[in-house]
């Protein structure tokens, strides 16, 4: 009896354990289904987020490629502008060198002409002084000739008057 009682207890326990296990399995199946739904929801959310992130990454990639193309074009334009500027600077340097040469030649010409003018001025001043001396000498000579003429005229008038007086006296006598 005891054995039967133990067997019943074991059967009851087995039955209870089987029910509990069955309930637990059912609960676990429900939990598994809930987890499966949650996994699907998370999987869908992750796929959506991945799709959004992929779209953002693609847009960023397109923008980055466009920016790289713009930068490349600007770089090419800058290279072209740099070459143009270098050519312009080279041309300006040549022109500047030519202008410096021309300026040096003009300075030489101006200095030469200035020296010629100084020489001409000195010659002109020398001629002016000589002409002034000659003029003064001629004025002195004119003065002396005029003085001699006045004296000669004075003597001539005196002599003429004397002769006129003698002729009158002779005519009166």
Coordinates of C-alpha atoms in Angstrom, one line a residue:
X1 CA 0.0 0.0 0.0
X2 CA 2.7 2.2 0.6
X3 CA 4.1 1.3 -2.6
X4 CA 0.9 2.1 -4.3
X5 CA 0.7 5.3 -2.3
X6 CA 4.2 6.2 -3.3
X7 CA 3.3 5.2 -6.9
X8 CA 0.2 7.4 -6.8
X9 CA 2.2 10.2 -5.3
X10 CA 4.8 9.7 -8.0
X11 CA 2.1 9.6 -10.6
X12 CA 0.4 12.6 -9.1
X13 CA 3.8 14.4 -8.9
X14 CA 4.6 13.2 -12.4
X15 CA 1.2 14.4 -13.6
X16 CA 1.6 17.7 -11.8
X17 CA 5.2 18.0 -13.1
X18 CA 4.0 17.1 -16.6
X19 CA 1.2 19.7 -16.3
X20 CA 3.6 22.2 -14.9
X21 CA 6.1 21.4 -17.7
X22 CA 3.3 21.5 -20.2
X23 CA 2.1 24.9 -18.8
X24 CA 5.7 26.1 -18.8
X25 CA 6.1 24.9 -22.4
X26 CA 2.9 26.6 -23.3
X27 CA 4.1 29.8 -21.5
X28 CA 7.5 29.4 -23.1
X29 CA 5.8 29.0 -26.5
X30 CA 3.8 32.2 -25.9
X31 CA 7.0 33.9 -24.7
X32 CA 8.8 32.5 -27.8
X33 CA 6.0 33.8 -30.0
X34 CA 6.1 37.2 -28.2
X35 CA 9.9 37.2 -28.6
X36 CA 9.5 36.2 -32.2
X37 CA 7.1 39.1 -32.7
X38 CA 9.5 41.4 -30.8
X39 CA 12.4 40.0 -32.9
X40 CA 10.4 40.7 -36.1
X41 CA 9.5 44.2 -34.8
X42 CA 13.2 44.9 -33.9
X43 CA 14.3 43.3 -37.2
X44 CA 11.9 45.5 -39.1
X45 CA 13.0 48.6 -37.2
X46 CA 16.6 47.7 -37.7
X47 CA 16.0 47.2 -41.4
X48 CA 14.1 50.5 -41.6
X49 CA 16.9 52.3 -39.7
X50 CA 19.5 50.6 -41.9
X51 CA 17.6 51.6 -45.0
X52 CA 17.3 55.2 -43.7
X53 CA 21.0 55.2 -42.7
X54 CA 21.9 53.7 -46.1
X55 CA 19.8 56.4 -47.8
X56 CA 21.5 59.1 -45.7
X57 CA 24.9 57.6 -46.5
X58 CA 24.1 57.5 -50.2
X59 CA 22.9 61.1 -50.1
X60 CA 26.1 62.0 -48.2
X61 CA 28.2 60.1 -50.7
X62 CA 26.5 61.9 -53.6
X63 CA 27.0 65.2 -51.8
X64 CA 30.6 64.3 -51.1
X65 CA 31.2 63.3 -54.7
X66 CA 29.6 66.5 -55.9
X67 CA 31.7 68.5 -53.5
X68 CA 34.8 66.6 -54.6
X69 CA 34.0 67.3 -58.3
X70 CA 33.4 71.0 -57.4
X71 CA 36.7 71.1 -55.5
X72 CA 38.5 69.3 -58.5
X73 CA 37.0 71.9 -60.9
X74 CA 38.0 74.8 -58.6
X75 CA 41.5 73.2 -58.4
X76 CA 41.7 73.0 -62.2
X77 CA 40.5 76.6 -62.5
X78 CA 43.0 77.7 -59.9
X79 CA 45.8 75.9 -61.8
X80 CA 44.6 77.7 -65.0
X81 CA 44.4 81.0 -63.2
X82 CA 47.9 80.4 -61.7
X83 CA 49.4 79.6 -65.1
X84 CA 47.7 82.7 -66.5
X85 CA 49.0 84.8 -63.7
X86 CA 52.5 83.3 -64.0
X87 CA 52.5 84.2 -67.7
X88 CA 51.2 87.7 -67.0
X89 CA 53.9 88.1 -64.3
X90 CA 56.6 86.9 -66.6
X91 CA 55.3 89.3 -69.3
X92 CA 55.2 92.1 -66.8
X93 CA 58.7 91.3 -65.7
X94 CA 60.0 91.4 -69.3
X95 CA 58.1 94.7 -69.8
X96 CA 59.5 96.0 -66.5
X97 CA 63.1 95.0 -67.6
X98 CA 62.5 96.7 -70.9
X99 CA 61.2 99.8 -69.2
X100 CA 64.2 99.9 -66.9
X101 CA 66.5 99.6 -69.9
X102 CA 64.7 102.4 -71.7
X103 CA 64.7 104.5 -68.5
X104 CA 68.5 104.0 -68.2
X105 CA 69.0 104.9 -71.8
X106 CA 66.8 108.0 -71.3
X107 CA 68.7 108.9 -68.1
X108 CA 72.0 108.7 -70.1
X109 CA 70.5 110.8 -72.9
X110 CA 69.2 113.4 -70.4
X111 CA 72.5 113.5 -68.6
X112 CA 74.4 113.9 -71.9
X113 CA 72.0 116.6 -73.0
X114 CA 72.3 118.3 -69.6
X115 CA 76.0 118.2 -69.9
X116 CA 75.7 119.7 -73.4
X117 CA 73.4 122.4 -72.0
X118 CA 75.8 123.1 -69.2
X119 CA 78.6 123.4 -71.8
X120 CA 76.5 125.5 -74.1
X121 CA 75.4 127.7 -71.2
X122 CA 79.0 128.2 -70.2
X123 CA 80.0 129.0 -73.8
X124 CA 77.0 131.4 -74.1
X125 CA 78.0 133.0 -70.8
X126 CA 81.6 133.3 -72.0
X127 CA 80.4 134.8 -75.3
X128 CA 78.0 137.1 -73.4
X129 CA 80.8 138.3 -71.1
X130 CA 83.1 138.8 -74.2
X131 CA 80.3 140.6 -76.0
X132 CA 79.7 142.8 -72.9
X133 CA 83.4 143.6 -72.8
X134 CA 83.4 144.4 -76.5
X135 CA 80.3 146.5 -76.1
X136 CA 81.8 148.3 -73.2
X137 CA 85.0 148.8 -75.2
X138 CA 82.9 150.1 -78.2
X139 CA 80.9 152.4 -75.9
X140 CA 84.2 153.7 -74.5
X141 CA 85.5 154.2 -78.0
X142 CA 82.3 155.9 -79.1
X143 CA 82.5 158.1 -76.1
X144 CA 86.1 159.0 -77.0
X145 CA 85.2 159.5 -80.6
X146 CA 82.2 161.6 -79.6
X147 CA 84.4 163.6 -77.3
X148 CA 87.0 164.1 -80.0
X149 CA 84.3 165.0 -82.4
X150 CA 82.8 167.5 -80.0
X151 CA 86.3 169.0 -79.4
X152 CA 87.0 169.0 -83.1
X153 CA 83.6 170.6 -83.9
X154 CA 84.2 173.1 -81.1
X155 CA 87.6 174.0 -82.6
X156 CA 86.1 174.0 -86.1
X157 CA 83.4 176.4 -85.0
X158 CA 85.9 178.6 -83.3
X159 CA 88.1 178.6 -86.3
X160 CA 85.1 179.2 -88.6
X161 CA 83.9 182.0 -86.4
X162 CA 87.4 183.4 -86.5
X163 CA 87.5 183.2 -90.3
X164 CA 84.0 184.6 -90.6
X165 CA 85.0 187.4 -88.4
X166 CA 88.1 188.0 -90.5
X167 CA 86.2 187.8 -93.7
X168 CA 83.7 190.3 -92.4
X169 CA 86.4 192.6 -91.3
X170 CA 88.1 192.3 -94.7
X171 CA 84.8 192.9 -96.4
X172 CA 84.2 195.9 -94.2
X173 CA 87.5 197.4 -94.9

